[in-house]
DNA sequence: AATGAATGAGCCTTCATTCAT
DNA sequence: GATGAATGAAGGCTCATTCAT
């Protein structure tokens, strides 16, 4: 309906072949907004512009839909990050900057940015999905940043620190920024939200400054 | 704490008038574990050792119980932090360290540490409670840290930075640590969790190093 | 509390010996207002100024209270009517008038006037009580009027009619008047209710005129 | 009536789109029998041959079902009465007779005759519905009879009386007859019920005799 | 006698899931 | 493939009833 505007004048009413994606997109919105349990499949179907029964043509159950939401949204993003790292030539500091801003541009700042909130909220209810997400997204993401930090240490660009902790210290603010947008900001609190790019920039600066080989 | 051991040591007799607190404690556990919508009041009652109807002697509705959980758990913690700041004499860096570790000891590391996860998950479903939490906890907490950073800048101990961003960069990792414990860690992922005190120590170090007046 | 004002200066706080009557009075009010099923015993107890538990000192169950309400309120009224008939000396028309107005003064126009509505509403749920009421109130009441009509026919004062039907034709309006007051009038409809005494007077007139030996 | 025998004679196939009417009919039966509060929606659904959830496809709540019961059953009846009056040519007495017997045939003597009992019982619990019923049924019904009586007075057929009171005196017995059938008669009391047509005939006779311009 | 906290069965209502069309 | 009516299990909440004090 309000989707991709490829309607031309032909009466191809709606391409049925990307029904699943439309459903997943609708489900993502609602799961992020209300949580898994409080989201009704009627609403998901309505938002995707289909009937409730249609949903079951593509997904076996509400839980299967949940898995699809998490899995579909997330795999390309990490891969892209890994590509960036592979291709990058330059200082580790610049790579970190690029990763942070890229993350925001491609993930945190888009509607996919709701996924971390969703996973944090539902991890304990869906350990299997959490396992998947942890392995395919979190660990791979952490490895990206950890590798970069380690590279900087090895090259003498950064002073030696506990890499895992350092990555936590950098990713924490990023994640919270995404979580915040989909919780307090979205509900009308935190009106005076800090502008994201500015916040990320300052955070990375602070982080890099903290890492700089002292003296 | 101060009421449990009374009435001889036998605990067969019905514990009397702190029912509300027991119910709130049980509800906190389950809300954090499953989320608001997925928590059954039967389970809350069972965990508190009472029947379902008893719950309604003390709380008008599931939502009222939710509010009580948030409100009751949180007010003393912030006040205590403010007390620490008022009484503190020493460097801003030391005060920040003390705030961070105090936060973990009194809040993040206890079962109260589940509240941030709960609030992030449910903020959009309970804007009123989110409002309350934002004003009474987040803003006051941020003010605590912001005041301390500002103090350090004014005294020349820290270099000038955007204070709000800096506070976000410090609190982000703390919050994520708490969130993580009650999501991925609690569901069996992230087994190799970083030891909290070590993580906090490293994070603060990094942060303070980043703030240090350069040169 | 707001009851009979015999408190003198002695600290006889409330005479407990007429607790049952207070409870029955409170129950009558609420049963008439809301019906049996929709009346809560908490409300009955509260209106009587006692706790809910106290109610069970006097009545075994909600149903027992219902029976007590019906039985207690009704026995004296019929007896009084029978007394009037026994003592009366005069025309049958005058006796009918007197019965009608007496009924209104002692029953229909008082709070007892709610009982017919209550019995009509609940007869099918409480066949035993309905049986009792039918025998002890309705049949005896009908007999009172029927005897009087018959007496008038026998004496030539009235023309011969089907006595049972005639009694129905006279009592119908009376009962409806009572029912109405406790249904539509009580809920704000039927604001322009006809003044009762006037209505009864006109009804009896019409009835007696209808009975008058034609010619 | 006109829809049951369709779809061949097999009734195994699910009857389709007059579900609402079937539900309303079932609800009328049970509301009249037990009262609103004591009627379980499970029973309503079972009597209509559907599951509990189905009920909520057609009615938002138990209260909405109640409103539908009252409103649906009642509108045609009054209209029909008004039609009779408009078309009638003859004496006012005959018109009254016709109205009374028509009322019984089309309303009081059918299952719709339970509605007055239901409304009397529940008026105070549903003031909005009572308002509606009062305006759309009672007032219009009263107007029908009042107009007829007035017509008789104007033409000299009846003696002058307070018209409103007279109407009350005539409708009272009719209403009570209907109420009675659905309360005491239905519960096994009042076994020796007077035959309705005979009772109505006698009542109208008495009434008309009472109205007759004396001498 | 009186209380009121506690209980648990029961009812209204919701919603994931199914299935005939 | 698509629909939407139908289902029934489950959960929030109420309230008659009990019982320790």
Short mmCIF file of C-alpha atoms in Angstrom, two decimals, chain D:
data_model
loop_
_atom_site.label_atom_id
_atom_site.label_comp_id
_atom_site.label_asym_id
_atom_site.label_seq_id
_atom_site.Cartn_x
_atom_site.Cartn_y
_atom_site.Cartn_z
CA UNK D 1 -38.48 -18.44 10.12
CA UNK D 2 -38.03 -17.47 6.54
CA UNK D 3 -34.35 -18.41 6.47
CA UNK D 4 -34.03 -21.77 8.17
CA UNK D 5 -35.13 -24.21 5.52
CA UNK D 6 -32.84 -22.98 2.78
CA UNK D 7 -29.62 -24.68 1.68
CA UNK D 8 -31.39 -27.94 0.89
CA UNK D 9 -32.86 -29.51 3.97
CA UNK D 10 -29.58 -30.63 5.50
CA UNK D 11 -28.73 -28.37 8.38
CA UNK D 12 -25.24 -29.68 8.92
CA UNK D 13 -23.72 -26.93 6.88
CA UNK D 14 -23.04 -23.91 8.96
CA UNK D 15 -25.85 -21.38 8.77
CA UNK D 16 -24.15 -18.26 7.67
CA UNK D 17 -24.91 -14.63 8.06
CA UNK D 18 -27.75 -14.31 10.51
CA UNK D 19 -25.45 -15.30 13.31
CA UNK D 20 -26.20 -12.02 15.08
CA UNK D 21 -29.89 -12.71 15.16
CA UNK D 22 -29.36 -16.19 16.49
CA UNK D 23 -27.13 -14.83 19.20
CA UNK D 24 -29.60 -12.14 20.10
CA UNK D 25 -32.37 -14.71 20.29
CA UNK D 26 -30.32 -16.95 22.54
CA UNK D 27 -29.35 -14.02 24.71
CA UNK D 28 -32.95 -12.89 25.03
CA UNK D 29 -33.97 -16.29 26.33
CA UNK D 30 -31.24 -16.42 28.91
CA UNK D 31 -31.37 -12.80 30.00
CA UNK D 32 -35.11 -13.17 30.57
CA UNK D 33 -34.64 -16.42 32.39
CA UNK D 34 -31.71 -15.55 34.64
CA UNK D 35 -31.20 -11.82 34.41
CA UNK D 36 -28.27 -10.06 32.86
CA UNK D 37 -25.65 -10.62 35.52
CA UNK D 38 -26.47 -14.27 36.10
CA UNK D 39 -26.30 -15.16 32.42
CA UNK D 40 -23.01 -16.57 31.25
CA UNK D 41 -21.85 -15.78 27.77
CA UNK D 42 -20.76 -19.39 27.44
CA UNK D 43 -24.37 -20.37 27.77
CA UNK D 44 -25.52 -17.81 25.26
CA UNK D 45 -22.96 -19.04 22.77
CA UNK D 46 -23.79 -22.67 23.42
CA UNK D 47 -27.49 -22.03 22.93
CA UNK D 48 -26.75 -20.31 19.64
CA UNK D 49 -24.60 -23.26 18.67
CA UNK D 50 -21.35 -21.36 18.41
CA UNK D 51 -18.24 -21.02 20.52
CA UNK D 52 -17.68 -18.37 23.07
CA UNK D 53 -15.25 -16.44 20.94
CA UNK D 54 -17.64 -16.17 18.04
CA UNK D 55 -19.89 -14.00 20.09
CA UNK D 56 -17.23 -11.34 20.12
CA UNK D 57 -17.13 -11.24 16.35
CA UNK D 58 -20.55 -9.65 16.47
CA UNK D 59 -20.82 -7.86 19.79
CA UNK D 60 -18.21 -5.85 21.55
CA UNK D 61 -19.21 -6.84 25.04
CA UNK D 62 -21.89 -8.43 27.13
CA UNK D 63 -23.44 -5.03 27.56
CA UNK D 64 -23.49 -4.43 23.81
CA UNK D 65 -25.29 -7.73 23.44
CA UNK D 66 -27.82 -6.59 25.98
CA UNK D 67 -28.46 -3.41 24.08
CA UNK D 68 -28.85 -5.33 20.87
CA UNK D 69 -31.37 -7.64 22.49
CA UNK D 70 -33.53 -4.78 23.62
CA UNK D 71 -33.25 -2.69 20.52
CA UNK D 72 -33.63 -5.37 17.92
CA UNK D 73 -36.67 -6.96 19.40
CA UNK D 74 -38.76 -4.00 19.96
CA UNK D 75 -38.72 -1.56 17.15
CA UNK D 76 -40.97 -3.42 14.72
CA UNK D 77 -43.59 -4.15 17.35
CA UNK D 78 -44.36 -0.54 18.15
CA UNK D 79 -44.37 0.44 14.52
CA UNK D 80 -46.90 -2.23 13.81
CA UNK D 81 -49.15 -0.91 16.56
CA UNK D 82 -48.94 2.57 15.14
CA UNK D 83 -49.89 1.21 11.75
CA UNK D 84 -52.97 -0.43 13.21
CA UNK D 85 -54.11 2.84 14.73
CA UNK D 86 -53.55 4.77 11.53
CA UNK D 87 -55.55 2.32 9.46
CA UNK D 88 -58.34 1.69 11.88
CA UNK D 89 -61.87 2.77 11.20
CA UNK D 90 -64.43 2.04 13.84
CA UNK D 91 -65.27 2.80 17.45
CA UNK D 92 -62.58 3.67 19.95
CA UNK D 93 -63.66 0.73 22.05
CA UNK D 94 -63.06 -1.64 19.19
CA UNK D 95 -59.71 -0.08 18.51
CA UNK D 96 -58.68 -0.58 22.11
CA UNK D 97 -59.75 -4.19 21.96
CA UNK D 98 -57.76 -4.67 18.81
CA UNK D 99 -54.69 -3.03 20.25
CA UNK D 100 -54.83 -5.17 23.35
CA UNK D 101 -55.25 -8.43 21.51
CA UNK D 102 -52.73 -7.45 18.87
CA UNK D 103 -50.22 -6.62 21.54
CA UNK D 104 -50.65 -10.03 23.02
CA UNK D 105 -50.49 -11.85 19.72
CA UNK D 106 -47.43 -10.07 18.43
CA UNK D 107 -45.57 -9.27 21.58
CA UNK D 108 -46.79 -10.14 25.05
CA UNK D 109 -47.65 -13.72 24.20
CA UNK D 110 -44.47 -14.43 22.24
CA UNK D 111 -40.97 -14.76 23.56
CA UNK D 112 -40.64 -11.01 23.14
CA UNK D 113 -43.00 -10.84 26.08
CA UNK D 114 -39.94 -11.46 28.24
CA UNK D 115 -38.52 -8.09 27.39
CA UNK D 116 -40.63 -6.08 29.80
CA UNK D 117 -39.43 -8.30 32.62
CA UNK D 118 -35.88 -7.87 31.46
CA UNK D 119 -36.16 -4.10 31.22
CA UNK D 120 -37.86 -3.76 34.59
CA UNK D 121 -35.14 -5.88 36.14
CA UNK D 122 -32.20 -4.15 34.54
CA UNK D 123 -33.35 -0.56 34.00
CA UNK D 124 -31.32 0.74 36.91
CA UNK D 125 -28.21 -1.07 35.77
CA UNK D 126 -28.48 0.26 32.23
CA UNK D 127 -29.91 3.75 32.35
CA UNK D 128 -28.93 4.41 28.78
CA UNK D 129 -30.83 1.45 27.47
CA UNK D 130 -33.72 2.26 29.77
CA UNK D 131 -33.83 5.74 28.32
CA UNK D 132 -33.96 4.32 24.83
CA UNK D 133 -36.65 1.82 25.72
CA UNK D 134 -38.68 4.44 27.51
CA UNK D 135 -38.66 6.77 24.57
CA UNK D 136 -38.97 4.29 21.74
CA UNK D 137 -41.30 1.78 23.27
CA UNK D 138 -43.08 2.92 26.37
CA UNK D 139 -43.85 6.47 25.40
CA UNK D 140 -44.84 5.56 21.89
CA UNK D 141 -46.95 2.70 23.18
CA UNK D 142 -48.63 4.86 25.77
CA UNK D 143 -49.29 7.48 23.13
CA UNK D 144 -51.07 4.88 21.06
CA UNK D 145 -53.46 4.02 23.80
CA UNK D 146 -53.80 7.56 25.10
CA UNK D 147 -54.71 8.84 21.66
CA UNK D 148 -57.38 6.23 21.35
CA UNK D 149 -58.89 6.98 24.72
CA UNK D 150 -58.82 10.67 24.00
CA UNK D 151 -60.53 10.05 20.70
CA UNK D 152 -63.27 8.19 22.51
CA UNK D 153 -63.71 11.00 24.96
CA UNK D 154 -63.82 13.61 22.23
CA UNK D 155 -66.46 11.68 20.35
CA UNK D 156 -68.56 11.24 23.44
CA UNK D 157 -68.06 7.49 23.36
CA UNK D 158 -66.24 7.60 26.72
CA UNK D 159 -66.83 9.82 29.69
CA UNK D 160 -64.12 12.33 30.49
CA UNK D 161 -61.33 10.88 32.62
CA UNK D 162 -57.69 11.55 33.28
CA UNK D 163 -56.35 9.94 30.14
CA UNK D 164 -52.89 9.14 31.44
CA UNK D 165 -54.28 7.42 34.49
CA UNK D 166 -56.74 5.49 32.42
CA UNK D 167 -54.01 4.22 30.15
CA UNK D 168 -52.05 3.13 33.18
CA UNK D 169 -55.08 1.30 34.46
CA UNK D 170 -55.41 -0.60 31.20
CA UNK D 171 -51.75 -1.31 30.50
CA UNK D 172 -50.99 -2.33 34.06
CA UNK D 173 -52.81 -5.65 33.79
CA UNK D 174 -51.37 -6.35 30.35
CA UNK D 175 -47.84 -5.79 31.52
CA UNK D 176 -48.32 -7.78 34.66
CA UNK D 177 -49.62 -10.65 32.62
CA UNK D 178 -46.44 -10.67 30.57
CA UNK D 179 -44.23 -10.23 33.61
CA UNK D 180 -46.00 -13.02 35.38
CA UNK D 181 -45.55 -15.51 32.62
CA UNK D 182 -41.80 -14.97 32.74
CA UNK D 183 -41.44 -15.00 36.48
CA UNK D 184 -43.82 -16.96 38.65
CA UNK D 185 -45.47 -19.01 35.96
CA UNK D 186 -42.14 -19.94 34.42
CA UNK D 187 -40.80 -21.16 37.73
CA UNK D 188 -43.66 -23.44 38.50
CA UNK D 189 -45.71 -21.27 40.80
CA UNK D 190 -49.00 -19.88 39.69
CA UNK D 191 -49.77 -23.11 37.97
CA UNK D 192 -53.39 -22.25 37.68
CA UNK D 193 -52.67 -19.30 35.50
CA UNK D 194 -55.68 -17.60 34.04
CA UNK D 195 -55.97 -18.18 30.32
CA UNK D 196 -54.51 -15.05 28.74
CA UNK D 197 -57.07 -14.23 26.08
CA UNK D 198 -59.84 -14.63 28.59
CA UNK D 199 -58.08 -12.40 31.05
CA UNK D 200 -57.42 -9.72 28.49
CA UNK D 201 -60.98 -9.85 27.25
CA UNK D 202 -62.36 -9.47 30.75
CA UNK D 203 -59.94 -6.70 31.57
CA UNK D 204 -60.84 -4.69 28.50
CA UNK D 205 -64.52 -5.20 29.15
CA UNK D 206 -64.17 -3.97 32.67
CA UNK D 207 -62.12 -1.04 31.50
CA UNK D 208 -64.51 -0.07 28.75
CA UNK D 209 -67.44 -0.45 31.07
CA UNK D 210 -65.69 1.84 33.48
CA UNK D 211 -65.15 4.38 30.73
CA UNK D 212 -68.63 4.24 29.32
CA UNK D 213 -70.38 7.52 29.58
CA UNK D 214 -72.54 6.70 32.57
CA UNK D 215 -76.18 6.44 31.74
#
